[in-house]
PDB file of C-alpha atoms in Angstrom:
ATOM      1  CA  MET A  27      85.329  84.138  57.171  1.00 93.00           C
ATOM      2  CA  PHE A  28      86.481  83.096  60.551  1.00 96.00           C
ATOM      3  CA  VAL A  29      85.083  80.524  62.852  1.00 97.00           C
ATOM      4  CA  ALA A  30      85.885  79.263  66.468  1.00 98.00           C
ATOM      5  CA  GLY A  31      84.143  77.257  68.386  1.00 97.00           C
ATOM      6  CA  PHE A  32      83.738  74.741  71.617  1.00 98.00           C
ATOM      7  CA  PRO A  33      81.475  72.205  72.951  1.00 97.00           C
ATOM      8  CA  ALA A  34      80.132  73.644  76.083  1.00 95.00           C
ATOM      9  CA  GLY A  35      78.864  72.148  79.372  1.00 89.00           C
ATOM     10  CA  ALA A  36      77.304  68.739  80.284  1.00 86.00           C
ATOM     11  CA  TRP A  37      75.746  68.304  77.025  1.00 90.00           C
ATOM     12  CA  GLY A  38      78.726  69.064  74.690  1.00 94.00           C
ATOM     13  CA  THR A  39      76.904  71.939  73.049  1.00 96.00           C
ATOM     14  CA  ASN A  40      78.773  73.599  70.120  1.00 98.00           C
ATOM     15  CA  CYS A  41      79.245  76.980  70.769  1.00 98.00           C
ATOM     16  CA  TYR A  42      80.504  79.493  67.929  1.00 98.00           C
ATOM     17  CA  LEU A  43      81.981  82.702  67.449  1.00 98.00           C
ATOM     18  CA  VAL A  44      82.166  83.902  63.970  1.00 98.00           C
ATOM     19  CA  ALA A  45      83.618  87.070  62.382  1.00 98.00           C
ATOM     20  CA  PRO A  46      84.958  88.090  58.795  1.00 96.00           C
ATOM     21  CA  ALA A  47      88.448  87.588  60.231  1.00 97.00           C
ATOM     22  CA  ALA A  48      90.473  87.254  63.640  1.00 97.00           C
ATOM     23  CA  GLY A  49      90.553  91.124  65.656  1.00 97.00           C
ATOM     24  CA  GLU A  50      87.232  92.107  64.076  1.00 98.00           C
ATOM     25  CA  GLU A  51      83.782  92.106  65.333  1.00 98.00           C
ATOM     26  CA  CYS A  52      81.688  88.814  65.916  1.00 98.00           C
ATOM     27  CA  VAL A  53      78.541  87.303  66.480  1.00 98.00           C
ATOM     28  CA  ILE A  54      78.246  84.308  69.026  1.00 98.00           C
ATOM     29  CA  VAL A  55      76.008  81.336  68.243  1.00 98.00           C
ATOM     30  CA  ASP A  56      74.365  79.249  70.928  1.00 98.00           C
ATOM     31  CA  PRO A  57      76.307  79.944  74.136  1.00 97.00           C
ATOM     32  CA  GLY A  58      74.927  77.005  76.424  1.00 94.00           C
ATOM     33  CA  HIS A  59      75.631  75.403  79.771  1.00 91.00           C
ATOM     34  CA  GLU A  60      78.975  76.771  81.051  1.00 92.00           C
ATOM     35  CA  ALA A  61      79.852  78.709  77.968  1.00 95.00           C
ATOM     36  CA  ALA A  62      80.720  82.177  79.206  1.00 95.00           C
ATOM     37  CA  GLU A  63      84.030  81.223  80.346  1.00 96.00           C
ATOM     38  CA  GLY A  64      85.054  79.335  76.822  1.00 97.00           C
ATOM     39  CA  VAL A  65      83.290  82.426  75.229  1.00 98.00           C
ATOM     40  CA  GLU A  66      85.734  85.079  77.106  1.00 97.00           C
ATOM     41  CA  GLU A  67      88.894  82.839  76.061  1.00 97.00           C
ATOM     42  CA  LEU A  68      88.238  83.139  72.337  1.00 98.00           C
ATOM     43  CA  ILE A  69      87.470  86.615  72.633  1.00 98.00           C
ATOM     44  CA  ARG A  70      90.415  87.369  73.975  1.00 97.00           C
ATOM     45  CA  GLU A  71      92.587  85.140  72.124  1.00 97.00           C
ATOM     46  CA  HIS A  72      91.286  86.050  68.649  1.00 98.00           C
ATOM     47  CA  ARG A  73      90.565  89.814  69.859  1.00 98.00           C
ATOM     48  CA  LEU A  74      87.066  89.622  68.765  1.00 98.00           C
ATOM     49  CA  LYS A  75      84.103  92.195  69.461  1.00 98.00           C
ATOM     50  CA  PRO A  76      80.911  90.578  70.003  1.00 98.00           C
ATOM     51  CA  VAL A  77      77.854  92.647  68.553  1.00 98.00           C
ATOM     52  CA  ALA A  78      75.054  90.296  68.947  1.00 98.00           C
ATOM     53  CA  VAL A  79      74.122  86.461  70.362  1.00 98.00           C
ATOM     54  CA  LEU A  80      71.856  84.564  67.867  1.00 98.00           C
ATOM     55  CA  LEU A  81      70.156  81.423  69.239  1.00 98.00           C
ATOM     56  CA  THR A  82      68.852  78.245  67.163  1.00 98.00           C
ATOM     57  CA  HIS A  83      66.379  77.307  69.466  1.00 98.00           C
ATOM     58  CA  GLY A  84      65.641  77.714  73.330  1.00 96.00           C
ATOM     59  CA  HIS A  85      66.745  74.205  74.751  1.00 95.00           C
ATOM     60  CA  ILE A  86      68.841  75.145  77.928  1.00 92.00           C
ATOM     61  CA  ASP A  87      71.687  73.400  76.488  1.00 93.00           C
ATOM     62  CA  HIS A  88      71.741  76.093  73.697  1.00 96.00           C
ATOM     63  CA  ILE A  89      70.999  79.079  75.818  1.00 95.00           C
ATOM     64  CA  ALA A  90      71.888  78.842  79.470  1.00 93.00           C
ATOM     65  CA  SER A  91      74.809  81.443  79.411  1.00 95.00           C
ATOM     66  CA  VAL A  92      72.888  83.778  77.212  1.00 96.00           C
ATOM     67  CA  VAL A  93      72.281  86.362  79.946  1.00 95.00           C
ATOM     68  CA  PRO A  94      75.986  86.554  81.140  1.00 95.00           C
ATOM     69  CA  VAL A  95      77.223  86.815  77.772  1.00 97.00           C
ATOM     70  CA  CYS A  96      75.135  89.288  76.264  1.00 97.00           C
ATOM     71  CA  GLY A  97      75.649  91.080  80.039  1.00 96.00           C
ATOM     72  CA  ALA A  98      79.125  91.124  79.591  1.00 95.00           C
ATOM     73  CA  ARG A  99      79.072  92.950  76.284  1.00 94.00           C
ATOM     74  CA  ASN A 100      75.862  94.750  76.508  1.00 97.00           C
ATOM     75  CA  VAL A 101      74.896  92.959  73.157  1.00 98.00           C
ATOM     76  CA  PRO A 102      71.302  91.749  72.171  1.00 98.00           C
ATOM     77  CA  ALA A 103      70.085  87.880  71.568  1.00 98.00           C
ATOM     78  CA  TRP A 104      68.137  87.028  68.896  1.00 98.00           C
ATOM     79  CA  ILE A 105      65.530  84.043  68.997  1.00 98.00           C
ATOM     80  CA  HIS A 106      62.405  82.977  67.072  1.00 98.00           C
ATOM     81  CA  PRO A 107      59.092  84.280  68.720  1.00 98.00           C
ATOM     82  CA  GLU A 108      57.958  80.757  69.191  1.00 98.00           C
ATOM     83  CA  ASP A 109      60.900  79.626  71.186  1.00 97.00           C
ATOM     84  CA  ARG A 110      61.171  82.902  73.155  1.00 97.00           C
ATOM     85  CA  TYR A 111      59.565  81.697  76.429  1.00 94.00           C
ATOM     86  CA  MET A 112      62.177  79.148  76.917  1.00 94.00           C
ATOM     87  CA  MET A 113      64.535  81.918  78.001  1.00 93.00           C
ATOM     88  CA  ALA A 114      62.451  82.504  80.856  1.00 89.00           C
ATOM     89  CA  ASP A 115      60.909  79.363  81.646  1.00 86.00           C
ATOM     90  CA  PRO A 116      63.048  76.339  80.016  1.00 83.00           C
ATOM     91  CA  ALA A 117      61.861  73.705  81.835  1.00 80.00           C
ATOM     92  CA  ARG A 118      58.681  74.095  79.814  1.00 81.00           C
ATOM     93  CA  GLY A 119      60.577  72.709  76.565  1.00 78.00           C
ATOM     94  CA  LEU A 120      61.743  69.845  78.483  1.00 80.00           C
ATOM     95  CA  GLY A 121      58.512  68.621  79.996  1.00 65.00           C
ATOM     96  CA  ARG A 122      57.711  68.192  83.822  1.00 51.00           C
ATOM     97  CA  SER A 123      59.946  65.493  84.734  1.00 49.00           C
ATOM     98  CA  LEU A 124      63.026  65.972  82.564  1.00 53.00           C
ATOM     99  CA  GLY A 125      62.812  69.794  83.104  1.00 44.00           C
ATOM    100  CA  GLN A 126      62.822  69.220  87.099  1.00 48.00           C
ATOM    101  CA  GLN A 127      65.706  67.039  86.998  1.00 51.00           C
ATOM    102  CA  ILE A 128      67.736  69.098  85.201  1.00 54.00           C
ATOM    103  CA  MET A 129      66.867  72.980  86.107  1.00 49.00           C
ATOM    104  CA  GLY A 130      67.349  72.278  89.816  1.00 52.00           C
ATOM    105  CA  SER A 131      70.787  73.772  89.483  1.00 55.00           C
ATOM    106  CA  ILE A 132      70.672  75.949  86.484  1.00 67.00           C
ATOM    107  CA  THR A 133      69.079  79.738  86.679  1.00 66.00           C
ATOM    108  CA  VAL A 134      68.216  81.662  83.585  1.00 78.00           C
ATOM    109  CA  GLY A 135      66.293  84.352  82.270  1.00 84.00           C
ATOM    110  CA  GLU A 136      66.226  86.966  79.271  1.00 93.00           C
ATOM    111  CA  PRO A 137      69.100  89.322  78.692  1.00 94.00           C
ATOM    112  CA  ASP A 138      68.037  93.213  78.496  1.00 95.00           C
ATOM    113  CA  ASP A 139      67.647  92.948  75.106  1.00 97.00           C
ATOM    114  CA  VAL A 140      66.013  90.453  72.902  1.00 98.00           C
ATOM    115  CA  ARG A 141      64.897  90.499  69.262  1.00 98.00           C
ATOM    116  CA  GLU A 142      62.985  88.052  67.291  1.00 98.00           C
ATOM    117  CA  LEU A 143      63.930  86.126  64.064  1.00 98.00           C
ATOM    118  CA  LYS A 144      61.736  86.037  61.201  1.00 98.00           C
ATOM    119  CA  ASP A 145      62.176  83.014  58.518  1.00 98.00           C
ATOM    120  CA  GLY A 146      64.022  84.469  55.342  1.00 97.00           C
ATOM    121  CA  SER A 147      65.325  87.495  56.776  1.00 97.00           C
ATOM    122  CA  VAL A 148      68.895  88.500  56.497  1.00 98.00           C
ATOM    123  CA  LEU A 149      70.803  89.527  59.220  1.00 98.00           C
ATOM    124  CA  GLU A 150      73.738  92.118  58.725  1.00 98.00           C
ATOM    125  CA  LEU A 151      75.766  91.951  61.708  1.00 98.00           C
ATOM    126  CA  ALA A 152      79.417  92.059  62.110  1.00 97.00           C
ATOM    127  CA  GLY A 153      80.267  92.366  58.887  1.00 96.00           C
ATOM    128  CA  LEU A 154      78.507  89.287  57.760  1.00 97.00           C
ATOM    129  CA  GLU A 155      75.491  88.009  56.002  1.00 97.00           C
ATOM    130  CA  LEU A 156      73.312  85.503  57.786  1.00 98.00           C
ATOM    131  CA  THR A 157      69.943  84.310  56.301  1.00 98.00           C
ATOM    132  CA  VAL A 158      67.706  82.879  58.633  1.00 98.00           C
ATOM    133  CA  ASP A 159      65.653  79.809  57.882  1.00 98.00           C
ATOM    134  CA  HIS A 160      62.716  78.832  60.175  1.00 98.00           C
ATOM    135  CA  ALA A 161      63.015  74.825  60.846  1.00 98.00           C
ATOM    136  CA  PRO A 162      60.769  73.649  63.056  1.00 98.00           C
ATOM    137  CA  GLY A 163      60.545  70.014  64.315  1.00 98.00           C
ATOM    138  CA  HIS A 164      63.157  69.930  66.919  1.00 97.00           C
ATOM    139  CA  THR A 165      61.286  72.634  68.595  1.00 97.00           C
ATOM    140  CA  LYS A 166      58.436  74.763  67.152  1.00 98.00           C
ATOM    141  CA  GLY A 167      61.144  77.717  66.906  1.00 98.00           C
ATOM    142  CA  SER A 168      64.077  76.059  65.752  1.00 98.00           C
ATOM    143  CA  VAL A 169      66.065  78.132  62.915  1.00 98.00           C
ATOM    144  CA  THR A 170      69.362  77.739  60.759  1.00 98.00           C
ATOM    145  CA  PHE A 171      71.714  80.775  59.952  1.00 98.00           C
ATOM    146  CA  ARG A 172      73.377  80.172  56.547  1.00 98.00           C
ATOM    147  CA  THR A 173      76.081  82.517  54.841  1.00 97.00           C
ATOM    148  CA  PRO A 174      76.590  82.816  51.097  1.00 93.00           C
ATOM    149  CA  SER A 175      79.495  81.542  49.060  1.00 85.00           C
ATOM    150  CA  GLN A 176      82.104  84.007  48.641  1.00 81.00           C
ATOM    151  CA  ASN A 177      85.134  83.680  46.198  1.00 80.00           C
ATOM    152  CA  ASP A 178      86.257  80.324  46.820  1.00 83.00           C
ATOM    153  CA  ILE A 179      84.796  80.099  50.607  1.00 87.00           C
ATOM    154  CA  PRO A 180      82.207  77.580  50.894  1.00 94.00           C
ATOM    155  CA  PRO A 181      79.008  78.801  52.227  1.00 97.00           C
ATOM    156  CA  VAL A 182      78.093  77.526  56.076  1.00 98.00           C
ATOM    157  CA  LEU A 183      75.180  76.437  57.624  1.00 98.00           C
ATOM    158  CA  PHE A 184      74.747  76.718  61.458  1.00 98.00           C
ATOM    159  CA  SER A 185      72.334  73.995  61.927  1.00 98.00           C
ATOM    160  CA  GLY A 186      71.697  73.739  65.503  1.00 98.00           C
ATOM    161  CA  ASP A 187      69.714  70.822  66.153  1.00 98.00           C
ATOM    162  CA  LEU A 188      68.153  70.092  62.630  1.00 98.00           C
ATOM    163  CA  LEU A 189      70.624  68.269  61.170  1.00 98.00           C
ATOM    164  CA  PHE A 190      74.043  66.735  62.563  1.00 98.00           C
ATOM    165  CA  ALA A 191      76.723  64.488  61.185  1.00 98.00           C
ATOM    166  CA  GLY A 192      74.873  60.973  60.526  1.00 96.00           C
ATOM    167  CA  SER A 193      71.537  62.187  62.483  1.00 97.00           C
ATOM    168  CA  ILE A 194      69.099  64.712  63.250  1.00 98.00           C
ATOM    169  CA  GLY A 195      67.795  66.424  66.626  1.00 97.00           C
ATOM    170  CA  ARG A 196      65.290  64.486  68.580  1.00 95.00           C
ATOM    171  CA  THR A 197      61.687  65.083  68.094  1.00 96.00           C
ATOM    172  CA  ASP A 198      60.280  63.619  71.671  1.00 93.00           C
ATOM    173  CA  LEU A 199      60.283  66.830  73.948  1.00 92.00           C
ATOM    174  CA  PRO A 200      57.398  69.594  73.942  1.00 92.00           C
ATOM    175  CA  GLY A 201      57.397  71.299  70.659  1.00 94.00           C
ATOM    176  CA  GLY A 202      58.994  68.480  68.715  1.00 96.00           C
ATOM    177  CA  ASP A 203      57.297  66.978  65.525  1.00 97.00           C
ATOM    178  CA  SER A 204      58.897  64.388  63.786  1.00 96.00           C
ATOM    179  CA  ALA A 205      57.082  65.067  60.264  1.00 95.00           C
ATOM    180  CA  ALA A 206      57.844  68.600  60.669  1.00 97.00           C
ATOM    181  CA  ILE A 207      61.484  68.228  60.938  1.00 97.00           C
ATOM    182  CA  MET A 208      61.202  66.054  57.670  1.00 96.00           C
ATOM    183  CA  ARG A 209      59.625  68.845  55.934  1.00 96.00           C
ATOM    184  CA  SER A 210      62.378  71.313  57.590  1.00 97.00           C
ATOM    185  CA  LEU A 211      65.064  69.159  56.376  1.00 97.00           C
ATOM    186  CA  ALA A 212      63.562  68.903  52.701  1.00 96.00           C
ATOM    187  CA  ARG A 213      63.077  72.859  52.562  1.00 97.00           C
ATOM    188  CA  VAL A 214      66.022  74.068  54.480  1.00 98.00           C
ATOM    189  CA  CYS A 215      69.042  71.503  53.554  1.00 97.00           C
ATOM    190  CA  LEU A 216      68.171  69.762  50.467  1.00 97.00           C
ATOM    191  CA  PRO A 217      68.129  73.138  48.253  1.00 96.00           C
ATOM    192  CA  LEU A 218      71.831  73.709  49.533  1.00 97.00           C
ATOM    193  CA  ASP A 219      74.858  73.392  47.652  1.00 96.00           C
ATOM    194  CA  ASP A 220      77.008  70.353  48.295  1.00 97.00           C
ATOM    195  CA  ALA A 221      79.756  71.959  49.481  1.00 97.00           C
ATOM    196  CA  THR A 222      78.205  73.721  52.182  1.00 98.00           C
ATOM    197  CA  VAL A 223      79.918  73.380  55.599  1.00 98.00           C
ATOM    198  CA  VAL A 224      77.413  72.140  58.314  1.00 98.00           C
ATOM    199  CA  LEU A 225      78.200  73.448  61.806  1.00 98.00           C
ATOM    200  CA  SER A 226      75.763  71.726  63.931  1.00 98.00           C
ATOM    201  CA  GLY A 227      74.650  72.065  67.580  1.00 98.00           C
ATOM    202  CA  HIS A 228      76.234  68.490  68.848  1.00 97.00           C
ATOM    203  CA  GLY A 229      79.073  66.784  67.257  1.00 96.00           C
ATOM    204  CA  SER A 230      81.420  66.981  64.382  1.00 97.00           C
ATOM    205  CA  GLN A 231      81.592  69.120  61.239  1.00 98.00           C
ATOM    206  CA  THR A 232      80.165  67.962  58.050  1.00 98.00           C
ATOM    207  CA  THR A 233      79.009  68.801  54.965  1.00 98.00           C
ATOM    208  CA  ILE A 234      75.637  68.809  52.879  1.00 98.00           C
ATOM    209  CA  GLY A 235      77.395  66.575  50.066  1.00 97.00           C
ATOM    210  CA  ARG A 236      78.158  64.109  52.519  1.00 97.00           C
ATOM    211  CA  GLU A 237      74.997  64.053  54.629  1.00 97.00           C
ATOM    212  CA  ARG A 238      73.079  63.949  51.337  1.00 96.00           C
ATOM    213  CA  ALA A 239      75.027  60.790  50.414  1.00 95.00           C
ATOM    214  CA  SER A 240      74.814  58.812  54.107  1.00 96.00           C
ATOM    215  CA  ASN A 241      72.474  60.546  56.468  1.00 97.00           C
ATOM    216  CA  PRO A 242      69.655  57.950  56.379  1.00 95.00           C
ATOM    217  CA  TYR A 243      67.249  61.097  57.868  1.00 96.00           C
ATOM    218  CA  LEU A 244      68.064  63.203  54.788  1.00 96.00           C
ATOM    219  CA  LYS A 245      67.646  60.360  52.252  1.00 94.00           C
ATOM    220  CA  GLN A 246      64.218  59.910  53.728  1.00 94.00           C
ATOM    221  CA  ALA A 247      63.608  63.741  53.371  1.00 94.00           C
ATOM    222  CA  ALA A 248      64.554  63.424  49.612  1.00 91.00           C
ATOM    223  CA  GLY A 249      62.213  60.109  49.202  1.00 85.00           C
ATOM    224  CA  ALA A 250      65.296  57.713  48.869  1.00 48.00           C
ATOM    225  CA  GLN A 251      64.260  55.144  51.635  1.00 43.00           C
ATOM    226  CA  SER A 252      62.128  54.308  54.249  1.00 45.00           C
ATOM    227  CA  ALA A 253      61.702  56.111  57.490  1.00 47.00           C
ATOM    228  CA  PRO A 254      64.378  54.756  59.963  1.00 52.00           C
ATOM    229  CA  ALA A 255      63.668  55.008  63.949  1.00 51.00           C
ATOM    230  CA  PHE A 256      64.243  58.664  65.094  1.00 51.00           C
ATOM    231  CA  PRO A 257      67.068  59.398  67.395  1.00 55.00           C
ATOM    232  CA  ARG A 258      67.512  61.133  70.720  1.00 52.00           C
ATOM    233  CA  ARG A 259      70.236  63.299  70.280  1.00 57.00           C
ATOM    234  CA  GLY A 260      70.760  66.897  71.507  1.00 63.00           C
ATOM    235  CA  MET A 261      68.603  68.276  74.483  1.00 63.00           C
TER     236      MET A 261
END
């Protein structure tokens, strides 16, 4: 499997292009703030053909470029129905004061073709097999996308803002729920093989095994220690 990515815009949100190999069809995960130019550069560099945009959740730092990216290639965007409202009104997902502060210079909306994700569904796109897991807590409609292991290639989890290297997503914005995110960590992340590569919405690449051993929130989800203070990371 081929994955190319870059941190986009003011919030350094990781945008990924995923394909079976360079020169083939691909999906685009989380084209956030000012991501459109970087997406086009990777498409040209690796001779990719996008067929869909996949959104881990509806916060503006993950969806700000969805309209131009989908429009440039006439492809659909996939999002969980509980976060779809943020495509047209992202300020609602940030709270009144923060939303007004951030949204002053950003124009967004729904692309022409929006499709809704379901927990446990398997998307077969661009020659890839991606399992969708609903993972509420950061937002009500947060999801992850995971690939199966193939031969000697470890599985990959696109975790959005559920799980980071050493941390997890914030839960203090509208729709956030600290108890729900712990349940999502236990249900979605803990059953995965230690070799699973985690490509998150912010920060560096990690593995489930590394986070199982060192991430205090994943340890808490496994009942290993008492609750640490919740972080403020991601939009």
